[in-house]
Amino acid sequence: MQHEVSPADYKDLVLFLATAGVVAPIFKRLKINPILGFLLAGVILGPFGLGRFIHVAPWLDYVTVDNPDEIAQLAEFGVVFLLFMIGLELSWERLRLMRRLVFGLGAMQVIGCSLALGAGAMLLGQSPVAALAIGAALTLSSTAIAVPVLAERRRLHSDGGRATFSVLLFQDLAVAPILITLTILGRGHGAFAPQDLLALAPAALGLGAIVLFGRLFLRPMLKSVAKAKSEEMFMAACLLVIIGAGMVSALSGLSMALGAFVAGVLLAETEYRHEVEVKIEPFKGLLLSLFFVSLGIRLDLSLLVAEPVLILGVGLGLLAVKAAMVFGLGWGMRLGTKASAEAALILAAGGEFAFVILDNAMGARVVPRDIGQAVLVSATLTMFLIPALAALGARLGRKVAVAKTSEAPARDGQADEPDRVGPEPSGQVLVIGYGRVGKLVGDMLGRHDLPWIAVERDARLVEQGRRDGSRIYYGDASRLELLERCGLANARAVVVTMDAPEAAEAVVAAARGARPDLTIVVRARDARHAARLYELGATDAVPETIEASLQLSEAVLVDIGVPMGLVIASIHERRDEYRKKLNRPDALGGRRRRLRDTSLR
């Protein structure tokens, strides 16, 4: 029998979509971080917010989330997609260069903060095992909040941002060993045997399986899908990679987010990297917003009213201990005072994995439920402070960035890294289309030692170019999002060699709208098409029919004995006449050319 659809079944989804459509624009207009808006919306819409007053005003049930557990389960994918996108901006070489920060600073932070916070819990009367669980849970910081805040403030690739991300990455690696250790200690009443280390074997096998599959089958799979030229199929393949890697990681005892991160790192070295970024970005943004709402929903403010001293004391103690520990470790590793302070402020708050660890600890009766709930409220309250702490840290970091005009090369191999790892390097020429014309353009740019990258929609041409050693990415360059991923903001010029007139026009319009100062040279089919391209903002449009005629004229004039110098001069003169005729003064391309010529004088 078919299930009857009830509006109540979709009430929570409608509430979230309404929140995403209303809260984010309002907070952006007020210049307040939208993360705070989603957290506050979760508090209001949750069972501990308006839900407490349903018995007084039953109509509040229509604006209250009924199933927070179901939302929390879906919201976990927000962190999964976030870690995948972070992985796309890295590479194995980048991780190798970061190993000192990840396994040095990250490991010392996890161990040091766990012991310090655990000692504080023991002083408050908790058993050693319960204190270890509480210390380990509070040690972990919020990747889901810290990374977007750093990216928004363009601090992710600063010294403090690198240190912060390295610690967060190690914390994600440490979640599985922490959960396994707590399970063993809870089962064995605090006893730990060497053979218990075998419990980590599935985690190692799971990671190995993800890496092996990614190395052998990931590129061929995406290449096969790309050849089908179906947007829907390519998106489905991207989602399969993320969720599949996450599921394998979860089945092996690790977090889904870690599996997705490894998949992202594997994809970062392929030609499909930028197209995947464009496809996944909307999913990441929406699911991450849902994650913040779910965090707010789980915040039981009644515990704050009942135990204000305990909860606020734990929160302040958490901030103080973690900030002091990270600052001391960073300073000891010679990160610099300001970079250490920036990392310490961002990492001081609690994180989302505290819910996972404490839920498991309370389920195994390692931590008393009332104590665990109070600690979770304290950790959640500190997460509300991350945007403000990040703003303070960014201010400190910018001060030192201005002062360091002649500082020695960065440590930990960072001297060999580009300043920004995610976006493409500055000053490149973007070649859109890598057929016969695009390949020749790239060859000429290379002969003059000009850096360039190409974007091509045909997977076969991308594969061939990659085999020849060229930097080519698969994707549809008519979308501004892909152009931005390929470094449009810092590009030196764009050369459009596509033979499809509508596609070339879309690229010119998108590029000119984003970069009014950019040099855009386009291949045109004929004179009419060239005039249209000039109207859209092309700096130069080269009609195939006119160029073919000029080259034929040049050949015949030289062959019949006209001096080469006179021929070349006349060809250039005729080409300029055509350009002036097609690029009218009132066209956008004409106005851009006049501005450029004025600036060159």
Coordinates of N, CA and C in Angstrom, one line a residue, residues 87-197:
G87 N 40.9 18.5 1.1 CA 41.8 17.6 0.5 C 42.1 17.9 -1.0
L88 N 41.1 18.5 -1.7 CA 41.3 18.9 -3.1 C 42.3 20.0 -3.2
E89 N 42.5 20.8 -2.2 CA 43.4 21.9 -2.2 C 44.8 21.5 -1.8
L90 N 45.0 20.2 -1.5 CA 46.3 19.7 -1.0 C 46.8 18.7 -2.0
S91 N 47.9 18.1 -1.7 CA 48.5 17.0 -2.4 C 49.4 16.2 -1.5
W92 N 49.9 15.1 -2.0 CA 50.8 14.3 -1.1 C 52.1 15.0 -0.8
E93 N 52.6 15.8 -1.8 CA 53.8 16.5 -1.6 C 53.6 17.6 -0.6
R94 N 52.4 18.3 -0.6 CA 52.1 19.3 0.4 C 52.0 18.7 1.8
L95 N 51.4 17.5 1.9 CA 51.3 16.9 3.2 C 52.7 16.5 3.7
R96 N 53.5 16.0 2.8 CA 54.9 15.7 3.2 C 55.6 16.9 3.8
L97 N 55.4 18.0 3.1 CA 56.1 19.2 3.6 C 55.5 19.7 5.0
M98 N 54.2 19.3 5.2 CA 53.6 19.7 6.5 C 53.7 18.7 7.6
R99 N 54.5 17.6 7.4 CA 54.6 16.5 8.3 C 55.0 16.9 9.7
R100 N 55.9 17.9 9.7 CA 56.5 18.4 11.0 C 55.3 19.0 11.9
L101 N 54.5 19.8 11.2 CA 53.4 20.5 11.9 C 52.3 19.5 12.2
V102 N 52.0 18.6 11.3 CA 50.9 17.6 11.5 C 51.3 16.6 12.7
F103 N 52.4 15.9 12.5 CA 52.8 14.9 13.4 C 53.6 15.4 14.6
G104 N 54.1 16.6 14.5 CA 54.8 17.2 15.6 C 53.9 18.1 16.5
L105 N 53.5 19.2 16.0 CA 52.6 20.1 16.7 C 51.3 19.5 17.0
G106 N 50.7 18.8 16.0 CA 49.4 18.2 16.2 C 49.4 17.1 17.3
A107 N 50.4 16.2 17.2 CA 50.5 15.1 18.2 C 50.7 15.7 19.6
M108 N 51.6 16.6 19.7 CA 51.9 17.2 21.1 C 50.7 17.9 21.6
Q109 N 49.9 18.6 20.7 CA 48.7 19.3 21.2 C 47.7 18.3 21.7
V110 N 47.4 17.2 21.0 CA 46.4 16.2 21.4 C 46.9 15.6 22.7
I111 N 48.1 15.1 22.8 CA 48.6 14.5 24.0 C 48.6 15.4 25.2
G112 N 49.2 16.6 25.0 CA 49.4 17.6 26.1 C 48.1 18.1 26.6
C113 N 47.1 18.5 25.7 CA 45.8 19.0 26.1 C 45.0 17.9 26.8
S114 N 45.1 16.7 26.3 CA 44.3 15.6 26.9 C 44.8 15.4 28.3
L115 N 46.1 15.4 28.5 CA 46.6 15.1 29.9 C 46.2 16.3 30.8
A116 N 46.4 17.5 30.3 CA 46.1 18.7 31.1 C 44.6 18.8 31.5
L117 N 43.7 18.6 30.5 CA 42.3 18.7 30.7 C 41.8 17.5 31.6
G118 N 42.4 16.3 31.3 CA 42.1 15.2 32.1 C 42.5 15.4 33.6
A119 N 43.6 16.0 33.8 CA 44.0 16.2 35.2 C 43.0 17.2 35.9
G120 N 42.6 18.2 35.1 CA 41.6 19.1 35.7 C 40.3 18.4 36.0
A121 N 39.9 17.4 35.2 CA 38.7 16.6 35.5 C 38.8 15.8 36.7
M122 N 40.0 15.2 36.9 CA 40.3 14.4 38.1 C 40.2 15.3 39.4
L123 N 40.7 16.5 39.3 CA 40.6 17.4 40.4 C 39.2 17.7 40.8
L124 N 38.3 17.6 39.8 CA 36.9 17.9 40.1 C 36.1 16.6 40.5
G125 N 36.9 15.5 40.7 CA 36.3 14.3 41.3 C 36.0 13.2 40.3
Q126 N 36.4 13.2 39.1 CA 36.1 12.2 38.1 C 37.2 11.1 38.2
S127 N 36.8 9.9 37.9 CA 37.7 8.7 37.9 C 38.7 8.9 36.8
P128 N 39.8 8.2 36.8 CA 40.9 8.4 35.8 C 40.4 8.1 34.4
V129 N 39.6 7.0 34.2 CA 39.1 6.7 32.9 C 38.1 7.8 32.4
A130 N 37.2 8.2 33.3 CA 36.3 9.3 32.9 C 37.0 10.6 32.6
A131 N 38.0 10.9 33.4 CA 38.8 12.1 33.2 C 39.6 12.0 31.8
L132 N 40.1 10.9 31.5 CA 40.7 10.7 30.2 C 39.8 10.9 29.0
A133 N 38.6 10.4 29.2 CA 37.5 10.6 28.1 C 37.2 12.0 28.0
I134 N 37.0 12.7 29.1 CA 36.6 14.2 29.0 C 37.8 15.0 28.4
G135 N 39.0 14.7 28.9 CA 40.1 15.4 28.4 C 40.3 15.2 26.9
A136 N 40.2 14.0 26.4 CA 40.3 13.7 25.0 C 39.2 14.4 24.2
A137 N 38.0 14.4 24.7 CA 36.9 15.0 23.9 C 37.1 16.5 23.8
L138 N 37.5 17.1 24.9 CA 37.7 18.6 24.9 C 38.9 19.0 24.2
T139 N 39.9 18.1 24.0 CA 41.1 18.5 23.3 C 40.8 18.8 21.8
L140 N 39.8 18.1 21.2 CA 39.5 18.3 19.8 C 38.8 19.6 19.5
S141 N 39.3 20.3 18.5 CA 38.7 21.6 18.1 C 37.8 21.4 16.9
S142 N 37.1 22.5 16.5 CA 36.1 22.4 15.5 C 36.6 22.7 14.1
T143 N 36.8 21.6 13.3 CA 37.2 21.8 11.9 C 36.1 22.4 11.1
A144 N 34.9 22.1 11.4 CA 33.8 22.6 10.6 C 33.6 24.1 10.7
I145 N 34.0 24.7 11.8 CA 33.8 26.1 12.0 C 35.1 26.8 11.7
A146 N 36.2 26.3 12.2 CA 37.5 27.0 12.1 C 38.0 27.1 10.7
V147 N 37.9 26.1 9.9 CA 38.4 26.1 8.5 C 37.6 27.1 7.6
P148 N 36.2 27.1 7.6 CA 35.5 28.1 6.9 C 35.8 29.5 7.3
V149 N 36.0 29.7 8.6 CA 36.3 31.1 9.1 C 37.6 31.5 8.6
L150 N 38.6 30.6 8.7 CA 39.9 31.0 8.2 C 39.9 31.3 6.7
A151 N 39.1 30.5 5.9 CA 39.1 30.7 4.5 C 38.4 32.0 4.2
E152 N 37.3 32.3 4.9 CA 36.6 33.6 4.7 C 37.5 34.8 4.9
R153 N 38.4 34.7 5.9 CA 39.3 35.8 6.2 C 40.6 35.7 5.5
R154 N 40.7 34.7 4.6 CA 42.0 34.5 3.8 C 43.2 34.3 4.7
R155 N 43.0 33.5 5.7 CA 44.1 33.2 6.6 C 44.5 31.7 6.6
L156 N 43.8 30.9 5.7 CA 44.1 29.5 5.8 C 45.5 29.2 5.4
H157 N 46.2 30.0 4.5 CA 47.5 29.7 4.1 C 48.5 30.6 4.7
S158 N 48.1 31.3 5.8 CA 49.1 32.1 6.6 C 49.9 31.1 7.5
D159 N 50.9 31.6 8.2 CA 51.6 30.7 9.1 C 50.7 30.2 10.2
G160 N 49.9 31.1 10.8 CA 48.9 30.6 11.8 C 47.9 29.7 11.2
G161 N 47.4 30.0 10.0 CA 46.4 29.1 9.4 C 47.0 27.7 9.1
R162 N 48.3 27.6 8.6 CA 48.9 26.3 8.3 C 49.0 25.5 9.6
A163 N 49.4 26.2 10.7 CA 49.6 25.5 12.0 C 48.2 25.0 12.5
T164 N 47.2 25.8 12.3 CA 45.8 25.5 12.8 C 45.3 24.3 12.0
F165 N 45.5 24.3 10.7 CA 45.0 23.2 9.9 C 45.8 21.9 10.1
S166 N 47.0 22.0 10.4 CA 47.8 20.8 10.7 C 47.4 20.2 11.9
V167 N 47.1 21.0 13.0 CA 46.6 20.4 14.2 C 45.2 19.8 14.0
L168 N 44.4 20.5 13.3 CA 43.0 19.9 13.1 C 43.1 18.6 12.3
L169 N 44.0 18.5 11.3 CA 44.2 17.3 10.6 C 44.6 16.1 11.5
F170 N 45.6 16.4 12.4 CA 46.0 15.3 13.3 C 44.9 14.9 14.2
Q171 N 44.1 15.9 14.7 CA 43.0 15.6 15.5 C 42.0 14.7 14.9
D172 N 41.7 14.9 13.6 CA 40.8 14.0 12.8 C 41.4 12.6 12.8
L173 N 42.7 12.5 12.6 CA 43.4 11.2 12.6 C 43.3 10.5 14.0
A174 N 43.3 11.3 15.0 CA 43.3 10.8 16.4 C 41.9 10.3 16.9
V175 N 40.8 10.6 16.2 CA 39.5 10.3 16.7 C 39.4 8.8 16.8
A176 N 39.7 8.0 15.8 CA 39.6 6.6 15.9 C 40.4 6.0 17.0
P177 N 41.7 6.2 17.1 CA 42.4 5.7 18.3 C 41.8 6.1 19.6
I178 N 41.3 7.3 19.7 CA 40.7 7.7 21.0 C 39.5 6.9 21.3
L179 N 38.6 6.7 20.3 CA 37.4 5.9 20.5 C 37.7 4.4 20.9
I180 N 38.7 3.9 20.1 CA 39.1 2.5 20.4 C 39.7 2.4 21.8
T181 N 40.5 3.3 22.2 CA 41.1 3.3 23.5 C 40.1 3.4 24.6
L182 N 39.1 4.3 24.5 CA 38.1 4.4 25.5 C 37.2 3.2 25.6
T183 N 37.0 2.5 24.4 CA 36.2 1.3 24.4 C 36.9 0.2 25.2
I184 N 38.2 0.1 25.0 CA 39.0 -0.9 25.6 C 39.1 -0.7 27.1
L185 N 39.3 0.6 27.5 CA 39.4 0.9 28.9 C 38.1 0.8 29.6
G186 N 37.0 1.1 28.9 CA 35.7 0.9 29.6 C 35.3 -0.5 29.7
R187 N 35.8 -1.4 28.8 CA 35.5 -2.8 28.9 C 36.4 -3.5 29.9
G188 N 37.6 -3.0 30.0 CA 38.5 -3.7 30.9 C 38.8 -3.0 32.2
H189 N 37.9 -2.1 32.5 CA 38.0 -1.4 33.8 C 39.4 -0.7 34.0
G190 N 39.8 -0.1 32.9 CA 41.1 0.6 33.0 C 42.3 -0.1 32.6
A191 N 42.2 -1.4 32.3 CA 43.3 -2.3 31.9 C 43.5 -2.2 30.4
F192 N 44.8 -2.2 30.0 CA 45.2 -2.1 28.6 C 46.3 -3.1 28.3
A193 N 46.0 -4.0 27.4 CA 46.9 -5.0 27.0 C 47.5 -4.7 25.6
P194 N 48.8 -5.2 25.4 CA 49.4 -4.9 24.1 C 48.6 -5.5 22.9
Q195 N 47.9 -6.6 23.1 CA 47.2 -7.2 22.0 C 46.0 -6.3 21.6
D196 N 45.6 -5.4 22.5 CA 44.5 -4.5 22.1 C 44.9 -3.6 21.0
L197 N 46.2 -3.4 20.7 CA 46.6 -2.6 19.5 C 46.0 -3.2 18.2

